[in-house]
mmCIF file of C-alpha atoms and ligand atoms in Angstrom:
data_model
loop_
_atom_site.group_PDB
_atom_site.id
_atom_site.type_symbol
_atom_site.label_atom_id
_atom_site.label_comp_id
_atom_site.label_asym_id
_atom_site.label_seq_id
_atom_site.Cartn_x
_atom_site.Cartn_y
_atom_site.Cartn_z
ATOM 1 C CA MET N 5 0.000 0.000 0.000
ATOM 2 C CA THR N 6 1.295 3.493 -0.805
ATOM 3 C CA ARG N 7 2.506 5.275 2.284
ATOM 4 C CA PRO N 8 0.590 8.518 2.990
ATOM 5 C CA PHE N 9 2.664 11.540 1.931
ATOM 6 C CA THR N 10 2.745 15.260 1.307
ATOM 7 C CA PHE N 11 4.532 16.486 -1.821
ATOM 8 C CA PRO N 12 5.580 20.114 -1.531
ATOM 9 C CA GLY N 13 5.911 20.658 -5.311
ATOM 10 C CA LEU N 14 9.086 21.564 -7.153
ATOM 11 C CA THR N 15 9.585 25.295 -7.451
ATOM 12 C CA THR N 16 12.888 25.751 -9.272
ATOM 13 C CA ARG N 17 12.974 26.001 -13.076
ATOM 14 C CA VAL N 18 15.608 23.624 -14.504
ATOM 15 C CA VAL N 19 17.354 23.730 -17.871
ATOM 16 C CA PHE N 20 19.547 20.676 -18.587
ATOM 17 C CA GLY N 21 21.748 19.856 -21.562
ATOM 18 C CA HIS N 22 24.980 20.488 -23.448
ATOM 19 C CA GLY N 23 25.857 24.102 -24.268
ATOM 20 C CA THR N 24 22.992 25.451 -22.155
ATOM 21 C CA LEU N 25 25.269 28.219 -20.817
ATOM 22 C CA ALA N 26 24.244 30.103 -23.952
ATOM 23 C CA GLN N 27 20.692 30.234 -22.592
ATOM 24 C CA VAL N 28 21.643 32.141 -19.442
ATOM 25 C CA PRO N 29 20.977 35.629 -20.913
ATOM 26 C CA ASP N 30 17.456 34.484 -21.880
ATOM 27 C CA GLU N 31 16.900 33.037 -18.413
ATOM 28 C CA VAL N 32 17.910 36.350 -16.799
ATOM 29 C CA ALA N 33 15.554 38.212 -19.133
ATOM 30 C CA ARG N 34 12.794 35.686 -18.437
ATOM 31 C CA LEU N 35 13.025 36.575 -14.746
ATOM 32 C CA GLY N 36 12.479 40.189 -15.800
ATOM 33 C CA HIS N 37 15.956 41.332 -14.818
ATOM 34 C CA SER N 38 18.374 43.605 -16.586
ATOM 35 C CA ARG N 39 21.435 43.663 -14.290
ATOM 36 C CA ALA N 40 23.069 40.422 -13.166
ATOM 37 C CA LEU N 41 26.115 40.165 -10.921
ATOM 38 C CA VAL N 42 28.094 37.092 -11.998
ATOM 39 C CA LEU N 43 29.686 35.127 -9.127
ATOM 40 C CA SER N 44 32.538 32.625 -9.067
ATOM 41 C CA THR N 45 35.557 31.489 -7.079
ATOM 42 C CA PRO N 46 38.934 33.044 -7.958
ATOM 43 C CA HIS N 47 39.702 29.754 -9.760
ATOM 44 C CA GLN N 48 36.757 30.162 -12.171
ATOM 45 C CA LYS N 49 37.079 33.930 -12.673
ATOM 46 C CA ALA N 50 37.931 33.660 -16.395
ATOM 47 C CA GLU N 51 34.768 31.591 -17.041
ATOM 48 C CA ALA N 52 32.704 34.119 -15.055
ATOM 49 C CA GLU N 53 34.122 37.001 -17.078
ATOM 50 C CA ALA N 54 33.374 35.185 -20.327
ATOM 51 C CA LEU N 55 29.801 34.624 -19.150
ATOM 52 C CA ALA N 56 29.463 38.298 -18.183
ATOM 53 C CA ALA N 57 30.592 39.189 -21.713
ATOM 54 C CA THR N 58 27.789 37.073 -23.199
ATOM 55 C CA LEU N 59 25.306 38.830 -20.898
ATOM 56 C CA GLY N 60 26.322 42.148 -22.497
ATOM 57 C CA ASP N 61 24.413 45.056 -20.996
ATOM 58 C CA LYS N 62 22.585 42.639 -18.676
ATOM 59 C CA ALA N 63 25.884 42.119 -16.775
ATOM 60 C CA ALA N 64 26.378 44.287 -13.707
ATOM 61 C CA GLY N 65 29.901 42.958 -13.115
ATOM 62 C CA VAL N 66 31.800 39.951 -11.790
ATOM 63 C CA PHE N 67 32.512 39.106 -8.169
ATOM 64 C CA ALA N 68 35.069 36.285 -8.123
ATOM 65 C CA GLY N 69 35.661 35.935 -4.396
ATOM 66 C CA ALA N 70 33.435 32.957 -3.466
ATOM 67 C CA ALA N 71 35.042 30.728 -0.819
ATOM 68 C CA MET N 72 34.295 27.392 0.868
ATOM 69 C CA HIS N 73 31.727 27.484 3.736
ATOM 70 C CA THR N 74 30.396 30.957 2.777
ATOM 71 C CA PRO N 75 32.352 33.238 5.157
ATOM 72 C CA VAL N 76 30.193 36.260 6.086
ATOM 73 C CA GLU N 77 33.073 38.694 5.426
ATOM 74 C CA VAL N 78 33.060 37.600 1.784
ATOM 75 C CA THR N 79 29.267 37.864 1.642
ATOM 76 C CA GLU N 80 29.370 41.424 3.020
ATOM 77 C CA GLU N 81 31.878 42.402 0.350
ATOM 78 C CA ALA N 82 29.746 40.768 -2.336
ATOM 79 C CA VAL N 83 26.545 42.435 -1.102
ATOM 80 C CA ALA N 84 28.339 45.807 -1.282
ATOM 81 C CA ALA N 85 29.401 44.981 -4.859
ATOM 82 C CA PHE N 86 25.815 43.886 -5.685
ATOM 83 C CA ARG N 87 24.329 47.127 -4.341
ATOM 84 C CA GLY N 88 27.119 49.297 -5.762
ATOM 85 C CA ALA N 89 26.482 47.866 -9.228
ATOM 86 C CA GLN N 90 22.696 48.293 -8.829
ATOM 87 C CA ALA N 91 22.294 44.629 -9.697
ATOM 88 C CA ASN N 92 18.900 42.936 -9.398
ATOM 89 C CA CYS N 93 19.884 39.278 -9.726
ATOM 90 C CA VAL N 94 22.895 37.017 -9.316
ATOM 91 C CA VAL N 95 24.253 34.411 -11.710
ATOM 92 C CA SER N 96 26.320 31.866 -9.770
ATOM 93 C CA LEU N 97 28.780 29.883 -11.895
ATOM 94 C CA GLY N 98 30.597 27.139 -9.987
ATOM 95 C CA GLY N 99 30.334 24.528 -7.263
ATOM 96 C CA GLY N 100 28.647 24.640 -3.879
ATOM 97 C CA SER N 101 30.840 27.495 -2.646
ATOM 98 C CA THR N 102 29.697 29.846 -5.391
ATOM 99 C CA THR N 103 26.076 28.734 -5.090
ATOM 100 C CA GLY N 104 26.349 29.423 -1.345
ATOM 101 C CA LEU N 105 27.512 32.974 -1.953
ATOM 102 C CA GLY N 106 24.610 33.582 -4.346
ATOM 103 C CA LYS N 107 22.165 32.280 -1.738
ATOM 104 C CA ALA N 108 23.729 34.470 0.957
ATOM 105 C CA ILE N 109 23.299 37.554 -1.258
ATOM 106 C CA ALA N 110 19.734 36.533 -2.164
ATOM 107 C CA VAL N 111 18.603 36.090 1.420
ATOM 108 C CA ARG N 112 19.987 39.543 2.330
ATOM 109 C CA THR N 113 18.791 41.485 -0.717
ATOM 110 C CA GLY N 114 15.854 39.535 -2.174
ATOM 111 C CA ALA N 115 17.850 38.991 -5.397
ATOM 112 C CA ASP N 116 16.726 36.250 -7.776
ATOM 113 C CA GLN N 117 19.306 33.580 -8.569
ATOM 114 C CA VAL N 118 20.315 31.768 -11.727
ATOM 115 C CA VAL N 119 22.697 28.977 -10.728
ATOM 116 C CA ILE N 120 25.009 27.109 -13.087
ATOM 117 C CA PRO N 121 26.465 24.178 -11.085
ATOM 118 C CA THR N 122 29.850 22.857 -12.175
ATOM 119 C CA THR N 123 30.308 20.151 -9.500
ATOM 120 C CA TYR N 124 27.944 17.462 -8.202
ATOM 121 C CA ALA N 125 27.740 18.807 -4.601
ATOM 122 C CA GLY N 126 24.051 19.589 -4.963
ATOM 123 C CA SER N 127 23.412 22.959 -3.335
ATOM 124 C CA GLU N 128 21.541 24.431 -6.308
ATOM 125 C CA MET N 129 18.088 22.892 -5.720
ATOM 126 C CA THR N 130 17.984 23.490 -1.973
ATOM 127 C CA ASP N 131 16.639 26.090 0.429
ATOM 128 C CA ILE N 132 19.654 25.478 2.702
ATOM 129 C CA LEU N 133 22.441 27.939 3.441
ATOM 130 C CA GLY N 134 25.463 27.242 5.636
ATOM 131 C CA GLU N 135 27.501 30.293 6.622
ATOM 132 C CA THR N 136 30.661 30.769 8.672
ATOM 133 C CA ALA N 137 31.161 33.631 11.118
ATOM 134 C CA ALA N 138 33.990 33.816 13.656
ATOM 135 C CA GLY N 139 34.990 30.245 12.816
ATOM 136 C CA GLU N 140 31.527 28.811 13.472
ATOM 137 C CA LYS N 141 29.275 27.377 10.778
ATOM 138 C CA THR N 142 25.508 27.712 11.106
ATOM 139 C CA THR N 143 22.919 26.364 8.711
ATOM 140 C CA ARG N 144 19.408 27.574 8.028
ATOM 141 C CA ARG N 145 16.526 26.746 5.696
ATOM 142 C CA ASP N 146 14.353 29.462 4.172
ATOM 143 C CA PRO N 147 12.282 29.548 0.964
ATOM 144 C CA ALA N 148 14.047 32.828 0.064
ATOM 145 C CA ILE N 149 17.304 30.872 -0.226
ATOM 146 C CA ARG N 150 16.124 28.490 -2.969
ATOM 147 C CA PRO N 151 17.339 29.527 -6.450
ATOM 148 C CA GLU N 152 14.732 30.479 -9.065
ATOM 149 C CA VAL N 153 16.545 28.917 -12.042
ATOM 150 C CA VAL N 154 19.216 26.220 -12.395
ATOM 151 C CA VAL N 155 21.017 25.798 -15.707
ATOM 152 C CA TYR N 156 22.893 22.483 -15.936
ATOM 153 C CA ASP N 157 25.466 22.536 -18.723
ATOM 154 C CA VAL N 158 27.237 19.182 -19.030
ATOM 155 C CA ASP N 159 30.080 20.803 -20.994
ATOM 156 C CA LEU N 160 31.129 22.834 -17.933
ATOM 157 C CA THR N 161 31.785 19.667 -15.952
ATOM 158 C CA LEU N 162 34.374 18.348 -18.423
ATOM 159 C CA THR N 163 37.086 20.307 -16.580
ATOM 160 C CA LEU N 164 36.135 18.984 -13.135
ATOM 161 C CA PRO N 165 39.208 17.147 -11.777
ATOM 162 C CA VAL N 166 38.749 13.418 -11.144
ATOM 163 C CA GLY N 167 39.200 13.840 -7.374
ATOM 164 C CA LEU N 168 36.388 16.379 -7.010
ATOM 165 C CA THR N 169 34.295 14.457 -9.536
ATOM 166 C CA VAL N 170 34.367 11.422 -7.256
ATOM 167 C CA THR N 171 34.042 13.180 -3.893
ATOM 168 C CA SER N 172 31.320 15.625 -4.932
ATOM 169 C CA ALA N 173 29.374 12.704 -6.459
ATOM 170 C CA LEU N 174 29.608 10.818 -3.152
ATOM 171 C CA ASN N 175 28.464 14.042 -1.469
ATOM 172 C CA ALA N 176 25.419 13.906 -3.750
ATOM 173 C CA ILE N 177 24.826 10.197 -3.033
ATOM 174 C CA ALA N 178 24.777 11.097 0.665
ATOM 175 C CA HIS N 179 21.773 13.364 -0.016
ATOM 176 C CA ALA N 180 20.070 10.449 -1.777
ATOM 177 C CA MET N 181 20.888 8.027 1.027
ATOM 178 C CA GLU N 182 19.382 10.198 3.739
ATOM 179 C CA ALA N 183 16.351 11.006 1.586
ATOM 180 C CA LEU N 184 15.472 7.293 1.519
ATOM 181 C CA TYR N 185 14.696 7.301 5.245
ATOM 182 C CA ALA N 186 13.662 10.935 5.723
ATOM 183 C CA PRO N 187 10.363 11.128 7.634
ATOM 184 C CA ASP N 188 9.078 13.669 5.081
ATOM 185 C CA ARG N 189 10.109 11.609 2.015
ATOM 186 C CA ASN N 190 7.604 11.275 -0.796
ATOM 187 C CA PRO N 191 7.279 9.172 -3.971
ATOM 188 C CA VAL N 192 8.693 11.895 -6.252
ATOM 189 C CA ILE N 193 11.882 12.175 -4.241
ATOM 190 C CA GLU N 194 12.136 8.379 -3.878
ATOM 191 C CA ALA N 195 11.821 8.015 -7.662
ATOM 192 C CA MET N 196 14.570 10.588 -8.202
ATOM 193 C CA VAL N 197 16.845 8.749 -5.784
ATOM 194 C CA ARG N 198 16.236 5.492 -7.644
ATOM 195 C CA GLU N 199 17.217 7.280 -10.865
ATOM 196 C CA ALA N 200 20.357 8.794 -9.374
ATOM 197 C CA LEU N 201 21.961 5.732 -7.785
ATOM 198 C CA PRO N 202 22.530 3.611 -10.926
ATOM 199 C CA ALA N 203 23.380 6.727 -12.947
ATOM 200 C CA PHE N 204 26.252 7.543 -10.579
ATOM 201 C CA ARG N 205 27.247 3.864 -10.307
ATOM 202 C CA ASP N 206 27.674 3.705 -14.076
ATOM 203 C CA ALA N 207 29.180 7.156 -14.628
ATOM 204 C CA LEU N 208 31.862 7.356 -11.931
ATOM 205 C CA PRO N 209 34.060 4.417 -12.992
ATOM 206 C CA ALA N 210 33.966 5.760 -16.558
ATOM 207 C CA LEU N 211 34.920 9.268 -15.383
ATOM 208 C CA ALA N 212 37.702 7.970 -13.154
ATOM 209 C CA GLN N 213 39.181 6.501 -16.378
ATOM 210 C CA ASP N 214 38.323 9.380 -18.695
ATOM 211 C CA PRO N 215 37.088 12.685 -17.212
ATOM 212 C CA GLN N 216 36.213 13.881 -20.743
ATOM 213 C CA ASP N 217 33.639 11.112 -21.315
ATOM 214 C CA ARG N 218 30.662 13.256 -22.313
ATOM 215 C CA GLU N 219 28.061 10.549 -21.899
ATOM 216 C CA ALA N 220 29.261 9.706 -18.393
ATOM 217 C CA ARG N 221 29.416 13.425 -17.559
ATOM 218 C CA SER N 222 25.811 13.750 -18.677
ATOM 219 C CA GLY N 223 24.710 10.797 -16.521
ATOM 220 C CA ALA N 224 26.558 12.132 -13.499
ATOM 221 C CA LEU N 225 25.128 15.648 -13.789
ATOM 222 C CA TYR N 226 21.642 14.239 -14.233
ATOM 223 C CA ALA N 227 22.165 12.149 -11.080
ATOM 224 C CA ALA N 228 23.436 15.240 -9.268
ATOM 225 C CA TRP N 229 20.226 17.090 -10.131
ATOM 226 C CA CYS N 230 18.170 14.213 -8.697
ATOM 227 C CA CYS N 231 20.234 14.153 -5.495
ATOM 228 C CA SER N 232 20.197 17.919 -5.065
ATOM 229 C CA THR N 233 16.420 17.846 -5.418
ATOM 230 C CA ALA N 234 16.281 15.152 -2.734
ATOM 231 C CA LEU N 235 18.330 17.330 -0.382
ATOM 232 C CA GLY N 236 16.152 20.319 -1.178
ATOM 233 C CA TYR N 237 12.793 18.780 -0.444
ATOM 234 C CA VAL N 238 13.236 16.451 2.548
ATOM 235 C CA SER N 239 15.084 16.603 5.856
ATOM 236 C CA MET N 240 18.523 15.188 6.553
ATOM 237 C CA ALA N 241 19.832 13.317 9.602
ATOM 238 C CA LEU N 242 22.982 11.718 11.078
ATOM 239 C CA HIS N 243 25.157 11.783 7.976
ATOM 240 C CA HIS N 244 24.767 15.506 7.305
ATOM 241 C CA LYS N 245 25.055 16.279 11.009
ATOM 242 C CA LEU N 246 28.408 14.466 11.270
ATOM 243 C CA ALA N 247 29.762 16.036 8.078
ATOM 244 C CA HIS N 248 28.754 19.439 9.443
ATOM 245 C CA VAL N 249 30.540 18.798 12.750
ATOM 246 C CA LEU N 250 33.742 17.610 11.077
ATOM 247 C CA GLY N 251 33.737 20.485 8.575
ATOM 248 C CA GLY N 252 32.599 23.195 10.984
ATOM 249 C CA SER N 253 34.505 22.320 14.168
ATOM 250 C CA PHE N 254 37.560 20.554 12.746
ATOM 251 C CA GLY N 255 38.008 22.299 9.391
ATOM 252 C CA LEU N 256 37.857 19.102 7.327
ATOM 253 C CA PRO N 257 37.303 19.519 3.556
ATOM 254 C CA HIS N 258 33.629 19.333 2.582
ATOM 255 C CA ALA N 259 33.316 16.844 -0.282
ATOM 256 C CA GLU N 260 36.052 14.483 0.963
ATOM 257 C CA THR N 261 34.485 14.325 4.421
ATOM 258 C CA HIS N 262 31.107 13.369 2.967
ATOM 259 C CA ALA N 263 32.835 10.742 0.832
ATOM 260 C CA VAL N 264 34.639 9.117 3.771
ATOM 261 C CA LEU N 265 31.644 9.185 6.123
ATOM 262 C CA LEU N 266 29.034 7.893 3.675
ATOM 263 C CA PRO N 267 29.601 4.094 3.957
ATOM 264 C CA HIS N 268 29.764 4.342 7.757
ATOM 265 C CA THR N 269 26.692 6.508 8.327
ATOM 266 C CA THR N 270 24.824 4.294 5.861
ATOM 267 C CA ALA N 271 25.853 1.147 7.747
ATOM 268 C CA TYR N 272 24.918 2.722 11.088
ATOM 269 C CA ASN N 273 21.368 3.451 9.961
ATOM 270 C CA GLU N 274 21.080 0.298 7.865
ATOM 271 C CA ALA N 275 20.977 -1.618 11.155
ATOM 272 C CA ALA N 276 17.645 0.132 11.864
ATOM 273 C CA VAL N 277 16.110 0.711 8.421
ATOM 274 C CA GLY N 278 17.781 -1.786 6.110
ATOM 275 C CA ASP N 279 14.550 -2.200 4.144
ATOM 276 C CA LEU N 280 14.485 1.521 3.264
ATOM 277 C CA LEU N 281 18.132 1.449 2.184
ATOM 278 C CA LYS N 282 17.623 -1.534 -0.140
ATOM 279 C CA PRO N 283 17.900 0.616 -3.299
ATOM 280 C CA ILE N 284 21.505 1.308 -2.278
ATOM 281 C CA ALA N 285 22.305 -2.329 -1.509
ATOM 282 C CA GLN N 286 20.700 -3.381 -4.801
ATOM 283 C CA THR N 287 22.654 -0.771 -6.774
ATOM 284 C CA PHE N 288 26.087 -1.233 -5.256
ATOM 285 C CA GLY N 289 25.905 -4.889 -4.135
ATOM 286 C CA GLY N 290 26.234 -6.511 -0.696
ATOM 287 C CA THR N 291 24.894 -4.497 2.215
ATOM 288 C CA ALA N 292 24.290 -0.774 1.595
ATOM 289 C CA GLY N 293 27.218 0.349 3.792
ATOM 290 C CA ALA N 294 29.738 -2.200 2.501
ATOM 291 C CA GLY N 295 28.516 -1.778 -1.078
ATOM 292 C CA LEU N 296 29.178 1.969 -0.918
ATOM 293 C CA TRP N 297 32.603 1.417 0.691
ATOM 294 C CA HIS N 298 33.711 -0.970 -2.078
ATOM 295 C CA PHE N 299 32.333 1.367 -4.739
ATOM 296 C CA ALA N 300 34.108 4.389 -3.209
ATOM 297 C CA LYS N 301 37.354 2.414 -3.059
ATOM 298 C CA SER N 302 37.006 1.268 -6.669
ATOM 299 C CA VAL N 303 36.723 4.861 -7.943
ATOM 300 C CA GLY N 304 39.664 6.093 -5.877
ATOM 301 C CA ALA N 305 37.771 8.028 -3.188
ATOM 302 C CA PRO N 306 39.505 8.836 0.112
ATOM 303 C CA LEU N 307 38.530 6.237 2.730
ATOM 304 C CA ARG N 308 40.068 7.448 6.005
ATOM 305 C CA LEU N 309 39.298 10.501 8.136
ATOM 306 C CA ALA N 310 42.924 10.126 9.263
ATOM 307 C CA ASP N 311 43.956 11.206 5.749
ATOM 308 C CA LEU N 312 41.810 14.343 5.871
ATOM 309 C CA GLY N 313 43.590 15.927 8.837
ATOM 310 C CA LEU N 314 41.571 14.553 11.771
ATOM 311 C CA THR N 315 43.589 13.167 14.688
ATOM 312 C CA GLU N 316 42.598 10.243 16.902
ATOM 313 C CA PRO N 317 42.142 12.467 20.017
ATOM 314 C CA ASP N 318 39.614 14.550 17.970
ATOM 315 C CA LEU N 319 37.257 11.563 17.786
ATOM 316 C CA ASP N 320 35.983 11.865 21.374
ATOM 317 C CA ARG N 321 35.229 15.553 20.981
ATOM 318 C CA ALA N 322 33.588 15.035 17.586
ATOM 319 C CA ALA N 323 31.320 12.337 19.069
ATOM 320 C CA GLU N 324 30.469 14.661 21.948
ATOM 321 C CA ILE N 325 29.570 17.617 19.688
ATOM 322 C CA ALA N 326 27.599 15.387 17.309
ATOM 323 C CA THR N 327 25.421 13.997 20.102
ATOM 324 C CA LYS N 328 25.034 17.167 22.199
ATOM 325 C CA ASN N 329 21.720 18.264 20.705
ATOM 326 C CA PRO N 330 19.081 15.654 19.863
ATOM 327 C CA TYR N 331 17.869 15.369 16.263
ATOM 328 C CA GLU N 332 15.722 12.946 14.357
ATOM 329 C CA ASN N 333 17.521 9.861 13.006
ATOM 330 C CA PRO N 334 16.168 6.404 12.179
ATOM 331 C CA ARG N 335 18.528 4.750 14.672
ATOM 332 C CA PRO N 336 19.002 6.316 18.127
ATOM 333 C CA VAL N 337 22.158 8.416 18.171
ATOM 334 C CA SER N 338 24.252 7.372 21.167
ATOM 335 C CA ARG N 339 27.644 8.783 22.008
ATOM 336 C CA VAL N 340 29.175 5.306 22.158
ATOM 337 C CA GLY N 341 27.657 4.350 18.812
ATOM 338 C CA ILE N 342 28.844 7.542 17.097
ATOM 339 C CA ARG N 343 32.317 7.195 18.627
ATOM 340 C CA GLN N 344 32.530 3.687 17.125
ATOM 341 C CA LEU N 345 31.285 4.932 13.759
ATOM 342 C CA LEU N 346 33.909 7.693 13.768
ATOM 343 C CA GLN N 347 36.657 5.221 14.663
ATOM 344 C CA GLN N 348 35.720 3.059 11.669
ATOM 345 C CA ALA N 349 35.701 6.090 9.390
ATOM 346 C CA TYR N 350 38.998 7.245 10.901
ATOM 347 C CA ASP N 351 40.640 3.885 10.197
ATOM 348 C CA GLY N 352 38.910 3.511 6.833
ATOM 349 C CA HIS N 353 37.886 -0.128 7.286
ATOM 350 C CA CYS N 354 34.907 -1.509 5.430
ATOM 351 C CA PRO N 355 31.884 -1.067 7.711
ATOM 352 C CA THR N 356 30.561 -4.284 9.181
HETATM 353 P P1 NAD R 401 33.603 24.192 -4.382
HETATM 354 O O1 NAD R 401 32.458 24.933 -4.907
HETATM 355 O O2 NAD R 401 34.306 24.771 -3.177
HETATM 356 O O3 NAD R 401 34.661 23.989 -5.553
HETATM 357 C C1 NAD R 401 35.977 23.523 -5.269
HETATM 358 C C2 NAD R 401 36.957 24.101 -6.303
HETATM 359 O O4 NAD R 401 36.699 23.487 -7.573
HETATM 360 C C3 NAD R 401 36.810 25.609 -6.517
HETATM 361 O O5 NAD R 401 38.063 26.194 -6.654
HETATM 362 C C4 NAD R 401 36.012 25.693 -7.803
HETATM 363 O O6 NAD R 401 36.231 26.898 -8.496
HETATM 364 C C5 NAD R 401 36.562 24.499 -8.555
HETATM 365 N N1 NAD R 401 35.641 23.985 -9.579
HETATM 366 C C6 NAD R 401 34.303 23.838 -9.495
HETATM 367 N N2 NAD R 401 33.805 23.328 -10.612
HETATM 368 C C7 NAD R 401 34.848 23.139 -11.458
HETATM 369 C C8 NAD R 401 34.960 22.641 -12.781
HETATM 370 N N3 NAD R 401 33.907 22.184 -13.465
HETATM 371 N N4 NAD R 401 36.177 22.625 -13.342
HETATM 372 C C9 NAD R 401 37.273 23.034 -12.655
HETATM 373 N N5 NAD R 401 37.226 23.511 -11.392
HETATM 374 C C10 NAD R 401 36.022 23.565 -10.812
HETATM 375 O O7 NAD R 401 33.257 22.668 -4.033
HETATM 376 P P2 NAD R 401 31.862 21.904 -3.842
HETATM 377 O O8 NAD R 401 32.205 20.597 -3.269
HETATM 378 O O9 NAD R 401 31.045 21.967 -5.074
HETATM 379 O O10 NAD R 401 31.081 22.781 -2.761
HETATM 380 C C11 NAD R 401 31.358 22.727 -1.385
HETATM 381 C C12 NAD R 401 30.539 23.787 -0.674
HETATM 382 O O11 NAD R 401 29.161 23.636 -1.004
HETATM 383 C C13 NAD R 401 30.618 23.710 0.853
HETATM 384 O O12 NAD R 401 30.773 25.017 1.385
HETATM 385 C C14 NAD R 401 29.266 23.127 1.253
HETATM 386 O O13 NAD R 401 28.865 23.524 2.536
HETATM 387 C C15 NAD R 401 28.375 23.657 0.167
HETATM 388 N N6 NAD R 401 27.163 22.844 -0.064
HETATM 389 C C16 NAD R 401 25.965 23.375 0.298
HETATM 390 C C17 NAD R 401 24.788 22.671 0.097
HETATM 391 C C18 NAD R 401 23.485 23.305 0.453
HETATM 392 O O14 NAD R 401 22.420 22.795 0.129
HETATM 393 N N7 NAD R 401 23.482 24.432 1.143
HETATM 394 C C19 NAD R 401 24.821 21.395 -0.485
HETATM 395 C C20 NAD R 401 26.056 20.861 -0.853
HETATM 396 C C21 NAD R 401 27.231 21.607 -0.646
#
């Protein structure tokens, strides 16, 4: 029997394909805007400038200072640039860091956002913003944060290095994994997760061999859209909480941390809701947790928190912070249980 559900509706317009970057000026005009501030990281500044050139008189300038974890100092500088240029929308070209900056400007100014994701991290479809002030990261959800338009251009992902290809894809799979047991899951999101898992399973080994494989790039970006949508429309639990603690309090890198944690958080919750995680076990083989670990290993993902800069004495404190405030999770979150999970992820053994 179909489980009772509420479907909130999808509110972001999505354009997907090859060469779709050329449609960005039309998308800005469609929103009724005439002055777009183009955002990027310093690394993608040249691409942002080229995009601004195609926007012509619809470009209000380029701000190429986006940084990981959305530091508020950077946002304040960008908001000043946005207001100074009398911009009325932002065009965010890049990964989750650039999307985060666009969201931070939007929530402060009411700007509309056109996002062009170039990694698989999956921020573009969500109403979630994580920001860092005085070394502390806080996360909030607000409808004003969700982008109006997302333009997926497969061609822009051809330059994504293999390392970030793999880790940002595992970051996306983590959204899918937690969506499968989210209390507010619904059949649309479940269907998107079932689309995403085999698409990533097939694309990642091909991309680890040949990052220019256009068909695999297309499959991976499609899967990323599905996973981002999952993150954007249902609530997250233990996995995202732990990744947040390790990134926020210990400065661990975002995508790599998600990649290392994923098999272990999956295995932890599989003990309680193995039936709900069956799509993962069926896609990757074995149990869901072990299947993901073997898959991650086969595509060259990092496997040990020890390799990401965490030290063994950090594990106690991480377990303490992660269990300080209660939150909903399918399996009760005990300090002992989380400490064990972290030890396994620290050592990088296949979860049992
Ligand atoms: P990122 O955006 O920090 O990008 C990493 C580096 O790769 C940057 O220098 C970037 O310019 C470069 N890069 C991106 N795409 C490239 C491409 N196609 N070719 C070459 N270089 C490219 O990394 P990320 O993993 O995408 O994002 C991480 C951030 O996203 C974190 O701050 C995280 O908190 C946030 N995030 C937020 C949400 C949300 O819903 N709020 C979801 C996922 C991630």
